[in-house]
Short mmCIF file of C-alpha atoms and ligand atoms in Angstrom, two decimals:
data_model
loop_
_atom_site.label_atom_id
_atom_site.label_comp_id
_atom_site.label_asym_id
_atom_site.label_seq_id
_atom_site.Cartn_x
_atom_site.Cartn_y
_atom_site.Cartn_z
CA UNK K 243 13.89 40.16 8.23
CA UNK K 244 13.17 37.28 10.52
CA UNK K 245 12.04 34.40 9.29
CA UNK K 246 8.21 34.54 10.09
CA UNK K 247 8.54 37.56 7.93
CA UNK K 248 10.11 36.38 5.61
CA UNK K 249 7.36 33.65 4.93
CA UNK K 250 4.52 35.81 5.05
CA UNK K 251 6.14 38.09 2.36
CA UNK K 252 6.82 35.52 0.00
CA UNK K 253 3.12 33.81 0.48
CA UNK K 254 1.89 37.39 0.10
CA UNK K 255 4.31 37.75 -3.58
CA UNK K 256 1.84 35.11 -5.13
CA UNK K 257 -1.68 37.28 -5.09
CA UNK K 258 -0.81 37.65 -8.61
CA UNK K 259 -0.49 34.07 -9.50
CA UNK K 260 -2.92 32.81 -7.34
CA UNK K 261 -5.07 35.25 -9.34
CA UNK K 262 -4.93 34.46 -12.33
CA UNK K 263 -4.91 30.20 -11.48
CA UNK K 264 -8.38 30.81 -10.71
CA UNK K 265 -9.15 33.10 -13.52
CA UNK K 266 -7.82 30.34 -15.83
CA UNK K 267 -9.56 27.47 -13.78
CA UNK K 268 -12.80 29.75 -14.30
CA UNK K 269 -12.58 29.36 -18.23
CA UNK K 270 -12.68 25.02 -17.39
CA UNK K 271 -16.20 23.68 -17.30
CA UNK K 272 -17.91 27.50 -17.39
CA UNK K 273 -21.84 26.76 -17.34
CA UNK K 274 -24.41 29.16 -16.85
CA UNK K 275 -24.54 29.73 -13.52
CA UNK K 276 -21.61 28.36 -11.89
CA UNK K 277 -19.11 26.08 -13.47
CA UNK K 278 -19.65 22.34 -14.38
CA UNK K 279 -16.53 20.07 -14.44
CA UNK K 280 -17.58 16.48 -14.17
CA UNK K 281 -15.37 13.27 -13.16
CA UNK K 282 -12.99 12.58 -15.55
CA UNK K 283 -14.65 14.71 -18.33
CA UNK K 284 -12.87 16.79 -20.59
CA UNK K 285 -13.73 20.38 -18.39
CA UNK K 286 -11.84 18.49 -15.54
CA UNK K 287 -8.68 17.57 -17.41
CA UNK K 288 -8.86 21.13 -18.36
CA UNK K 289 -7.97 22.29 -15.21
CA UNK K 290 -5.40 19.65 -14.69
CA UNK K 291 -3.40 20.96 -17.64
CA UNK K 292 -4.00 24.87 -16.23
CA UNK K 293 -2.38 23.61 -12.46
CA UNK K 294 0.30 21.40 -14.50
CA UNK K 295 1.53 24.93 -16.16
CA UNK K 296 1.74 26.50 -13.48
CA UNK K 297 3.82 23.69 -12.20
CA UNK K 298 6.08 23.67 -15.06
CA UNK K 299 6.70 27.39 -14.88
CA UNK K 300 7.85 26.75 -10.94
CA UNK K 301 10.24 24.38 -12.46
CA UNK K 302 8.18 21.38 -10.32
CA UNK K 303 8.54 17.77 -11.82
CA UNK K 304 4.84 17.02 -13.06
CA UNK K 305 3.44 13.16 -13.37
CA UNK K 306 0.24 11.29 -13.82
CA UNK K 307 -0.85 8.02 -12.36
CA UNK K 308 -3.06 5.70 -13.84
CA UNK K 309 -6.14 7.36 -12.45
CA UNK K 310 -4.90 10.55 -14.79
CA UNK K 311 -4.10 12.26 -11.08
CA UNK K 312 -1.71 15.24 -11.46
CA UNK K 313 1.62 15.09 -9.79
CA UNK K 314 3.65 18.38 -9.36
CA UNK K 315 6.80 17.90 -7.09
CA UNK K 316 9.34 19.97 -5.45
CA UNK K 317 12.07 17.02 -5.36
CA UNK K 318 13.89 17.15 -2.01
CA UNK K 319 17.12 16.42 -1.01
CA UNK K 320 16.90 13.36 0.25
CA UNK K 321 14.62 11.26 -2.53
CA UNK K 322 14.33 7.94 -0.60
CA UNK K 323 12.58 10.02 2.43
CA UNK K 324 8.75 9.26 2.56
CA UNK K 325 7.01 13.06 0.23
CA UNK K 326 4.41 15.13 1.66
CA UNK K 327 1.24 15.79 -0.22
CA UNK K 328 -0.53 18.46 -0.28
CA UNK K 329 -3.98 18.44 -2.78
CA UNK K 330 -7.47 18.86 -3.16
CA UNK K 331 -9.47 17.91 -6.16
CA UNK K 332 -10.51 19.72 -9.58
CA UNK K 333 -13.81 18.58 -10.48
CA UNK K 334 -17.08 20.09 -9.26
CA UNK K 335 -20.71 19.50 -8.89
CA UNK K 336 -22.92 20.27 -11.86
CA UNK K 337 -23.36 24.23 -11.75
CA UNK K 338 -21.12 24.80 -8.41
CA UNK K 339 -18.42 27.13 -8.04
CA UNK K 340 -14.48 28.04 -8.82
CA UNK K 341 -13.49 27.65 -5.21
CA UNK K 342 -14.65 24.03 -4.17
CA UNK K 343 -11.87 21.33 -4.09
CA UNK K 344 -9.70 24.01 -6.27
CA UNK K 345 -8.53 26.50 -3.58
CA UNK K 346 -6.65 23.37 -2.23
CA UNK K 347 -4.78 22.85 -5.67
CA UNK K 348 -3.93 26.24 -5.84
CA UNK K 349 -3.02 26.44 -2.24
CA UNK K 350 -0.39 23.86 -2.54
CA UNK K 351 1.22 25.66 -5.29
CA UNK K 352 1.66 28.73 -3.65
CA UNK K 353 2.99 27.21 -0.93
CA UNK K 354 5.93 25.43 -2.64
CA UNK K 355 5.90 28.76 -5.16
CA UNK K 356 6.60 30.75 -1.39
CA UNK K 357 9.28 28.35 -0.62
CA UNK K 358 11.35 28.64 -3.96
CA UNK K 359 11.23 32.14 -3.50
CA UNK K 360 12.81 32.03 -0.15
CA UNK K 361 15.18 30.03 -1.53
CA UNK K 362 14.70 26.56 0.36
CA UNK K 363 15.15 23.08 -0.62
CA UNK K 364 12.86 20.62 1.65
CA UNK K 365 14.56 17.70 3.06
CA UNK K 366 11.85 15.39 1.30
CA UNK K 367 9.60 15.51 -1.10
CA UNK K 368 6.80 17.88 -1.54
CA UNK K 369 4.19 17.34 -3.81
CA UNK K 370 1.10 18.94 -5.06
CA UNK K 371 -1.68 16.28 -5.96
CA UNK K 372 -4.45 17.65 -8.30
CA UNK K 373 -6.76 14.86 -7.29
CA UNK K 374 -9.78 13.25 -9.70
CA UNK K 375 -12.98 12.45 -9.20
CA UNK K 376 -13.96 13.93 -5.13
CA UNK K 377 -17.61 14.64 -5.74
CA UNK K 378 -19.40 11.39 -5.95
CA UNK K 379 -22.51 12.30 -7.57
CA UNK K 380 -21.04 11.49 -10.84
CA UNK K 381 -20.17 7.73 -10.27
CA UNK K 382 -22.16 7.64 -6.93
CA UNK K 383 -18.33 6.64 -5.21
CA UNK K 384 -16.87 8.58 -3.31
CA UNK K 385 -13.20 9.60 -3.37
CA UNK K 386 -11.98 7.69 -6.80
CA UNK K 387 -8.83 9.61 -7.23
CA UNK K 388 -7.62 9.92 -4.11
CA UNK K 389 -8.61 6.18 -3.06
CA UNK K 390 -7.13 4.69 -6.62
CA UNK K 391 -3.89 6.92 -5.75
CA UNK K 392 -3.97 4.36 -2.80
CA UNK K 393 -4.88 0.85 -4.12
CA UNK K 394 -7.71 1.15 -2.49
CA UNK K 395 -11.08 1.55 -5.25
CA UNK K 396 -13.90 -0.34 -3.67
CA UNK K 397 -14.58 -3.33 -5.59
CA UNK K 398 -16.96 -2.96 -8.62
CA UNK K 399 -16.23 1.03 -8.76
CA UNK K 400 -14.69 0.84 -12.00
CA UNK K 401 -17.95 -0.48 -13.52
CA UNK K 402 -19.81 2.25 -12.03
CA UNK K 403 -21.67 3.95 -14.96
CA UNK K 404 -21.60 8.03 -14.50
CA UNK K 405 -25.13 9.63 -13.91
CA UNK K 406 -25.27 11.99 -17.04
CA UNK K 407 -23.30 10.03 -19.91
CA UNK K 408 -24.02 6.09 -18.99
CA UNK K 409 -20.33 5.19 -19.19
CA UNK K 410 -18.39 3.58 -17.04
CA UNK K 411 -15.66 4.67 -15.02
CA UNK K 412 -13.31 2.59 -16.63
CA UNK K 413 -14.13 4.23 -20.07
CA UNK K 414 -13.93 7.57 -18.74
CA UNK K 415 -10.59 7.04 -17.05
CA UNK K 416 -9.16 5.77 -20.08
CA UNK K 417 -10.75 8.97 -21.98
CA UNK K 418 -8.72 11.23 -20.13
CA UNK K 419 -5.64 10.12 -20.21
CA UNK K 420 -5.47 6.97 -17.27
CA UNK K 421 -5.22 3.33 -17.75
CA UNK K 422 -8.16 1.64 -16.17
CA UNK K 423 -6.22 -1.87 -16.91
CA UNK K 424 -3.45 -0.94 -14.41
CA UNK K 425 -5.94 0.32 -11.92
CA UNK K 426 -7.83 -3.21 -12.44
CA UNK K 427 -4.50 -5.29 -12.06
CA UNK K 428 -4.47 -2.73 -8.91
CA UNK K 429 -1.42 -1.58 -7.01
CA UNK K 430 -2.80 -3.33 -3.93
CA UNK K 431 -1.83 -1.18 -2.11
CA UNK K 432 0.82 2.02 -2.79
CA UNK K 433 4.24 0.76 -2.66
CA UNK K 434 5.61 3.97 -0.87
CA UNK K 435 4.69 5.56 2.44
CA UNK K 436 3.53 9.18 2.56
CA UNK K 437 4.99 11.47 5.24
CA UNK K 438 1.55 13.04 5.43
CA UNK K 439 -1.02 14.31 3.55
CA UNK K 440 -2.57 18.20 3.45
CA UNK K 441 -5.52 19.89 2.48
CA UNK K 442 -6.72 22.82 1.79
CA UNK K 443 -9.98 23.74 1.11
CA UNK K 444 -12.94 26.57 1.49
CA UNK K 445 -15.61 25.71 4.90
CA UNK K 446 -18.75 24.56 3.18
CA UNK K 447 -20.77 26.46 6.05
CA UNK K 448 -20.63 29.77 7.21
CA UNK K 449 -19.32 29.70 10.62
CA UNK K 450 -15.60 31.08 9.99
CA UNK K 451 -17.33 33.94 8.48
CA UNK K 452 -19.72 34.20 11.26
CA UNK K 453 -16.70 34.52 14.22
CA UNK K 454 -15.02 36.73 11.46
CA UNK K 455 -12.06 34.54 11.90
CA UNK K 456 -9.94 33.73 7.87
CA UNK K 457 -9.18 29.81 8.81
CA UNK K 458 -9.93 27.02 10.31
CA UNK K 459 -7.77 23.87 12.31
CA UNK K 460 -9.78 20.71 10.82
CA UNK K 461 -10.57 18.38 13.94
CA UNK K 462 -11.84 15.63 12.41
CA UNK K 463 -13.77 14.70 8.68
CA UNK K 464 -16.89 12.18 8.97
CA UNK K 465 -17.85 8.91 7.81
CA UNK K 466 -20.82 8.11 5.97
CA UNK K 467 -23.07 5.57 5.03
CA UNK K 468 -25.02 5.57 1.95
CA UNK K 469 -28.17 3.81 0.45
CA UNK K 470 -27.94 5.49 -3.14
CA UNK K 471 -31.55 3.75 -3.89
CA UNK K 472 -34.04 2.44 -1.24
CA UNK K 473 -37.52 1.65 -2.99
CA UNK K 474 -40.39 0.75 -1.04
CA UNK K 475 -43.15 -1.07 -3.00
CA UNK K 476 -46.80 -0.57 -1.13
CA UNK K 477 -50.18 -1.08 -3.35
CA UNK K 478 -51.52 1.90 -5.62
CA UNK K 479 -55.46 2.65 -3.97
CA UNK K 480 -58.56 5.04 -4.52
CA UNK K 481 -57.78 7.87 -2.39
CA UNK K 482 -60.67 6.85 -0.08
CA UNK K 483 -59.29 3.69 1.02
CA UNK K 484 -60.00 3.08 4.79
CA UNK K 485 -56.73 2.91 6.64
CA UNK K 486 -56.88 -0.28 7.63
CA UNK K 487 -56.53 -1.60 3.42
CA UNK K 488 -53.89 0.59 2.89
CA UNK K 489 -50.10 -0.40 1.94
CA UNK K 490 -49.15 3.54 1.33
CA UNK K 491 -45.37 3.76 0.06
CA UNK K 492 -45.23 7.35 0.62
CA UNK K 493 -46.29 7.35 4.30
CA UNK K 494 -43.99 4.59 4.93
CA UNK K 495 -40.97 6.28 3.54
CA UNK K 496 -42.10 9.54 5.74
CA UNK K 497 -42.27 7.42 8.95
CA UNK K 498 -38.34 6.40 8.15
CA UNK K 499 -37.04 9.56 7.46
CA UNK K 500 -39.03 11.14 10.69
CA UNK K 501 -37.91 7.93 12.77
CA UNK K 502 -33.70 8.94 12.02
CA UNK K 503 -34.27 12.59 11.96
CA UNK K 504 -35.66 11.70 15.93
CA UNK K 505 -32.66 9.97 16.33
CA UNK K 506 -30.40 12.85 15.06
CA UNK K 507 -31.60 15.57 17.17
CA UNK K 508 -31.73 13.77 20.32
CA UNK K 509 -27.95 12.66 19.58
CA UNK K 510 -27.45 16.45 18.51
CA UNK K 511 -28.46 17.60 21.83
CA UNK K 512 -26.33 15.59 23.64
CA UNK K 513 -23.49 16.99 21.70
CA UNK K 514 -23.10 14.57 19.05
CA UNK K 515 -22.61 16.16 15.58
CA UNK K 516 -23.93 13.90 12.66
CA UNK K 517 -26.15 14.31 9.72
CA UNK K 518 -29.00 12.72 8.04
CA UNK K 519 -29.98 13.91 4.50
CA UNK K 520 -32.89 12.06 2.12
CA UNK K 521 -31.67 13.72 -0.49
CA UNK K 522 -33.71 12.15 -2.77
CA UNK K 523 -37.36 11.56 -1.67
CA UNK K 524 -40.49 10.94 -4.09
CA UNK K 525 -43.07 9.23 -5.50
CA UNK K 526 -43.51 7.88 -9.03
CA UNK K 527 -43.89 10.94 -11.17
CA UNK K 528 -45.34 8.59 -13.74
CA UNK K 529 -48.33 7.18 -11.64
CA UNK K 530 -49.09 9.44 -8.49
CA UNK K 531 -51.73 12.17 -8.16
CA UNK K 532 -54.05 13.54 -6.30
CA UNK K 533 -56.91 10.95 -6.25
CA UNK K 534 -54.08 7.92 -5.81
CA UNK K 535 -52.72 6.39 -2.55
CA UNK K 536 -48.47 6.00 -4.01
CA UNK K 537 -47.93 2.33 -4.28
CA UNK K 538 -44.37 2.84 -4.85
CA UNK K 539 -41.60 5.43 -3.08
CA UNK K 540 -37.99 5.78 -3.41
CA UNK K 541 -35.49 8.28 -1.64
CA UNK K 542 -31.50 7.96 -1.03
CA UNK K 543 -29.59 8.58 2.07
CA UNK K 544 -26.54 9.84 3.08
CA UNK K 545 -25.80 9.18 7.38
CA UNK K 546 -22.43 11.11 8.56
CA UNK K 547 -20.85 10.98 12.06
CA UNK K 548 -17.19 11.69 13.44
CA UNK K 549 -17.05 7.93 14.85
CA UNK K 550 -17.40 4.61 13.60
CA UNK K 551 -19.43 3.72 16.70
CA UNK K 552 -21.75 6.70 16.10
CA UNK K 553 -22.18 5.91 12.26
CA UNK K 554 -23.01 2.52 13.09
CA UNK K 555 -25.63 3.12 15.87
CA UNK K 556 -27.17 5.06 13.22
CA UNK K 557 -27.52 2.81 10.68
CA UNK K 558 -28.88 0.27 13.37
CA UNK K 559 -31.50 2.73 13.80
CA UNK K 560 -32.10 3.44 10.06
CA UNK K 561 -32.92 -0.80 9.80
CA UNK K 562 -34.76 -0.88 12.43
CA UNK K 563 -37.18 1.84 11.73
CA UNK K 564 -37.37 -0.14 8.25
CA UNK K 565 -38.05 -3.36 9.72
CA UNK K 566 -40.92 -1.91 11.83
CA UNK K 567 -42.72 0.40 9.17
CA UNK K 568 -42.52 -2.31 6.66
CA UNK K 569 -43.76 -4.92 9.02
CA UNK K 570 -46.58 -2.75 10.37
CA UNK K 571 -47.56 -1.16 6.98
CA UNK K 572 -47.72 -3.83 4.72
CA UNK K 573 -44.86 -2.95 2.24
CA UNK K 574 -41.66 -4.11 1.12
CA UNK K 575 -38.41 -1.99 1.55
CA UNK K 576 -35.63 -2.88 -0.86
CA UNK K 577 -32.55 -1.37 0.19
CA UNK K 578 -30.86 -1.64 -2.83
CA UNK K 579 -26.68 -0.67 -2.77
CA UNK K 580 -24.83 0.64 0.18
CA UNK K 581 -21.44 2.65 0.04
CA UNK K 582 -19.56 3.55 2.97
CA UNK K 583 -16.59 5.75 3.63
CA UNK K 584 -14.36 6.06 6.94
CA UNK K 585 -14.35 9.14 9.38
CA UNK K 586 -11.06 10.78 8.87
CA UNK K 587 -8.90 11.04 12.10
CA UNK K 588 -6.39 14.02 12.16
CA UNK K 589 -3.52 13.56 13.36
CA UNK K 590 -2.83 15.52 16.50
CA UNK K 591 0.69 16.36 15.31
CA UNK K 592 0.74 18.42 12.59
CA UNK K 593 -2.68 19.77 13.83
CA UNK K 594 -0.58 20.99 16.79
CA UNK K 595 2.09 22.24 14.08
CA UNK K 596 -0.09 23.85 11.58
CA UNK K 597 -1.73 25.83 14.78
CA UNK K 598 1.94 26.80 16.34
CA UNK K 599 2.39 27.75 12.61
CA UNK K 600 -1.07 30.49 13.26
CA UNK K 601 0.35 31.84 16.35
CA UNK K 602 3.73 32.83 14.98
CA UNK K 603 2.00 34.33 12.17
CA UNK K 604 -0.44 36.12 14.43
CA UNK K 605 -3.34 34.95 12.02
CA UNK K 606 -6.37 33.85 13.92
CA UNK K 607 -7.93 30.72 13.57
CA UNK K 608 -10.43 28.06 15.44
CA UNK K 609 -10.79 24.47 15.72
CA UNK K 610 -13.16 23.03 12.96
CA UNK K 611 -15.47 19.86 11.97
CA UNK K 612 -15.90 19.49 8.88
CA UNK K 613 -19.14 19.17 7.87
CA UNK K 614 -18.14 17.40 4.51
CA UNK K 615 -16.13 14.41 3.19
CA UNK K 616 -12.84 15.34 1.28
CA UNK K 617 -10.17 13.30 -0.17
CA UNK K 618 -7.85 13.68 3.32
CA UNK K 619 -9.98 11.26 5.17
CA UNK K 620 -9.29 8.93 2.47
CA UNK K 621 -5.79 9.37 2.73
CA UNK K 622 -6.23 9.12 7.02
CA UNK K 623 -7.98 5.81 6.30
CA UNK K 624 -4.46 4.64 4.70
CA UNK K 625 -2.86 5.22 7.68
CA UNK K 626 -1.56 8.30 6.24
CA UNK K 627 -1.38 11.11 9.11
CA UNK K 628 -3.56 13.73 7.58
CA UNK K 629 -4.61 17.23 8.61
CA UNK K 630 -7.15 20.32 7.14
CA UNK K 631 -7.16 23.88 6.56
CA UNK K 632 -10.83 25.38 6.00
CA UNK K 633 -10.51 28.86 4.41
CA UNK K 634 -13.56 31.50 4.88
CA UNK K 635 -16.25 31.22 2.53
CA UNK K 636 -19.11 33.39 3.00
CA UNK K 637 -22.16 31.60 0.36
CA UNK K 638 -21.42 28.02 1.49
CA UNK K 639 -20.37 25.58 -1.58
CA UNK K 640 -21.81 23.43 -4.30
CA UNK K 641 -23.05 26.81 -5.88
CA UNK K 642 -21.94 29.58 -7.82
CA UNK K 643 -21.91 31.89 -5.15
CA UNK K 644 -18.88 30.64 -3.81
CA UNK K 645 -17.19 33.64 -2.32
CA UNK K 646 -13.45 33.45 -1.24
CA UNK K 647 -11.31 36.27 -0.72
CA UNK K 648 -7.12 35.37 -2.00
CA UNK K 649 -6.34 36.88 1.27
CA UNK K 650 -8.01 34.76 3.38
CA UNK K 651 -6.84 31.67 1.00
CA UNK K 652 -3.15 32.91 1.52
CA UNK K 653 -3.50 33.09 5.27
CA UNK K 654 -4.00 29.00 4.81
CA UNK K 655 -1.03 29.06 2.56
CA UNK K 656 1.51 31.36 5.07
CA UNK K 657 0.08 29.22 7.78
CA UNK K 658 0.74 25.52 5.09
CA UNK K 659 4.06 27.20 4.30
CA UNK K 660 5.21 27.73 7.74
CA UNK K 661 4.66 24.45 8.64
CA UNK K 662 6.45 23.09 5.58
CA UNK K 663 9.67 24.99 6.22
CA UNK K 664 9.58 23.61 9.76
CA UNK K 665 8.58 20.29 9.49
CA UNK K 666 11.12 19.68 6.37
CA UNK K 667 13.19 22.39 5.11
CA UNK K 668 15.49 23.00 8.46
CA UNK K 669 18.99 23.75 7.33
ZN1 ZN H 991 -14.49 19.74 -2.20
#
């Protein structure tokens, strides 16, 4: 059997356990629909401890860091050499699906499952990183595990209270198993390099589904910009105010949203992908109505583009449309926090690799955006070289109707695993 044979039979020998990791990671966090595993909550750690025994039955050597991240490593032969990781996260949005963050997890281990069975040692390293804390609308941060795993927690994050229980980050850390204190001291930055860093993880839109093809080549992961929390404060009227009197929150928070969304499809049809979401957008529940002019309006925002430049001609835009609404309607726009995340580069390299990796295999594949943020372009932002595999996910994600199929997820892994035993486990 030649090699690229060989590979793709021993990726295709773990259905079974790949299987019955999700079945397991299904009982973690089960709500009604979908499956609810918060930021460091107990559902989360859950599913650390399922990946960690599947680890221990490979025979990997399993660690946690102080931000209660799961370790699982394949040691190599050479210890001093730079490790790659390969991970995804375990948590999920309230009611969202198995598949989310997950696959990537699982992914990894059948990978270095496939090359034990084939009998290889890598030269370095290989470790699979079940990562904390991806979706930020628990702590409203984005990337906590991934970016503590670095050094690199914005300040301030640790105080961060989570939306549903009030406590802080800190607490919760602690709750589950980190240490908070070691986090605050800070690595300042991680002592070791990282070869390079892998993930895995299901296409949050439906396009590999639409050109039928199983996976995707990640081309690059955007930035964003977020205002968690704009409020604009207007005057509360009698409905028949003339226009002229009128300091109207609501209208002035429409005229923003309308002024960016302008700016986003005119850079859209030049070819510039980005995205604006008010994801968040509403009066005061407690005073409007029908006979009431809205004195007060609030909305958050999320802006995403592939560039720096892009991202920041955007948020340019975003201030200026507030400066001109406010000054022309009479209110007063309080912008209230701002997070911001880099646009993850990938590097060219491995991207090259992982798609010379396809070929051999003869499984088909395309070059991808992402649409979404994921713990690699935290990982790229540390100088880390970085590259994505999206798998074929017909319902999108953030739901319950997730829908995977383990053959299109092993593709990813034959392709992951073929790049592995080239890149590192050459006799
Ligand atoms: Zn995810």
């Amino acid at each position: 059997m030649d090699s690229v044979a060989a590979i793709e039979a021993a990726v295709r020998a773990q259905h079974g356990r790949v299987e019955a990791l999700f079945t397991e990671l299904a009982r973690c966090g089960r709500t009604d629909p979908g499956f609810t595993r918060p930021s460091y909550s107990p559902e989360e750690t859950e599913a650390h401890a399922v990946v960690a025994r599947c680890a221990a039955d490979l025979g990997l050597a399993i660690g946690r860091d102080a931000a209660a991240n799961t370790a699982m490593t394949l040691p190599g032969r050479d210890r001093t050499l730079p490790p790659i990781l390969i991970g995804s996260h375990l948590d999920t949005v309230a009611q969202g699906g198995n598949f989310d963050g997950a696959a990537g997890v699982v992914a990894g281990l059948a990978a270095v499952a496939a090359i034990r069975q084939l009998g290889l040692e890598p030269e370095r390293d290989i470790t699979v990183m079940g990562i904390r804390a991806e979706e930020s609308v628990w702590f409203q941060v984005s990337y906590i595990g991934s970016r503590a795993a670095l050094g690199a927690l914005p300040d301030g994050a640790l105080d961060a209270a989570r939306i549903d229980s009030g406590l802080s980050l800190a607490a919760h850390i602690a709750r589950e198993g980190g240490d908070p204190d070691a986090l605050r001291r800070g690595p300042a930055a991680r002592d070791a390099a990282i070869h390079a860093f892998l993930e895995v993880h299901i296409e949050q839109a439906p396009s590999l589904e639409e050109a039928g093809i199983p996976v995707g080549l990640c081309t690059g992961i955007p930035g964003n910009v977020r205002y968690p929390d704009v409020r604009i404060a207007g005057r509360y009227d009698h409905v028949g105010t003339p226009r002229c009197f009128r300091r109207d929150a609501a209208m002035a928070g429409a005229e923003i949203a309308l002024a960016l969304d302008r700016v986003w499809a005119a850079r859209e049809a030049a070819g510039c992908p980005m995205a604006v979401t008010f994801g968040r957008f509403h009066t005061d529940a407690a005073a409007h109505g029908l006979t009431t002019v809205p004195g007060e309006f609030r909305f958050s925002l999320d802006m995403r583009a592939y560039a720096a430049e892009v991202l920041a001609e955007l948020e340019a835009a975003f201030l200026a449309a507030v400066a001109e609404v406010s000054a022309r309607r009479g209110v007063t726009v309080t912008l209230g926090s701002r997070a911001e995340a880099g646009a993850g580069a990938v590097s060219p390299r491995i991207r090259d690799g992982l798609a010379a990796a396809a070929d051999a295999l003869g499984i088909a594949t395309r070059p991808l955006g992402s649409p979404a943020s994921h713990d690699a372009a935290a990982f790229a932002k540390a100088g880390v070289p970085m590259a994505m595999l999206f798998v074929r996910n017909a319902n999108g994600s953030h739901n319950p109707r997730e829908a995977m199929a383990i053959d299109d997820l092993l593709d990813a892994v034959a392709i992951l695993t073929a790049w592995l035993v080239a890149e590192t486990c050459a006799a």
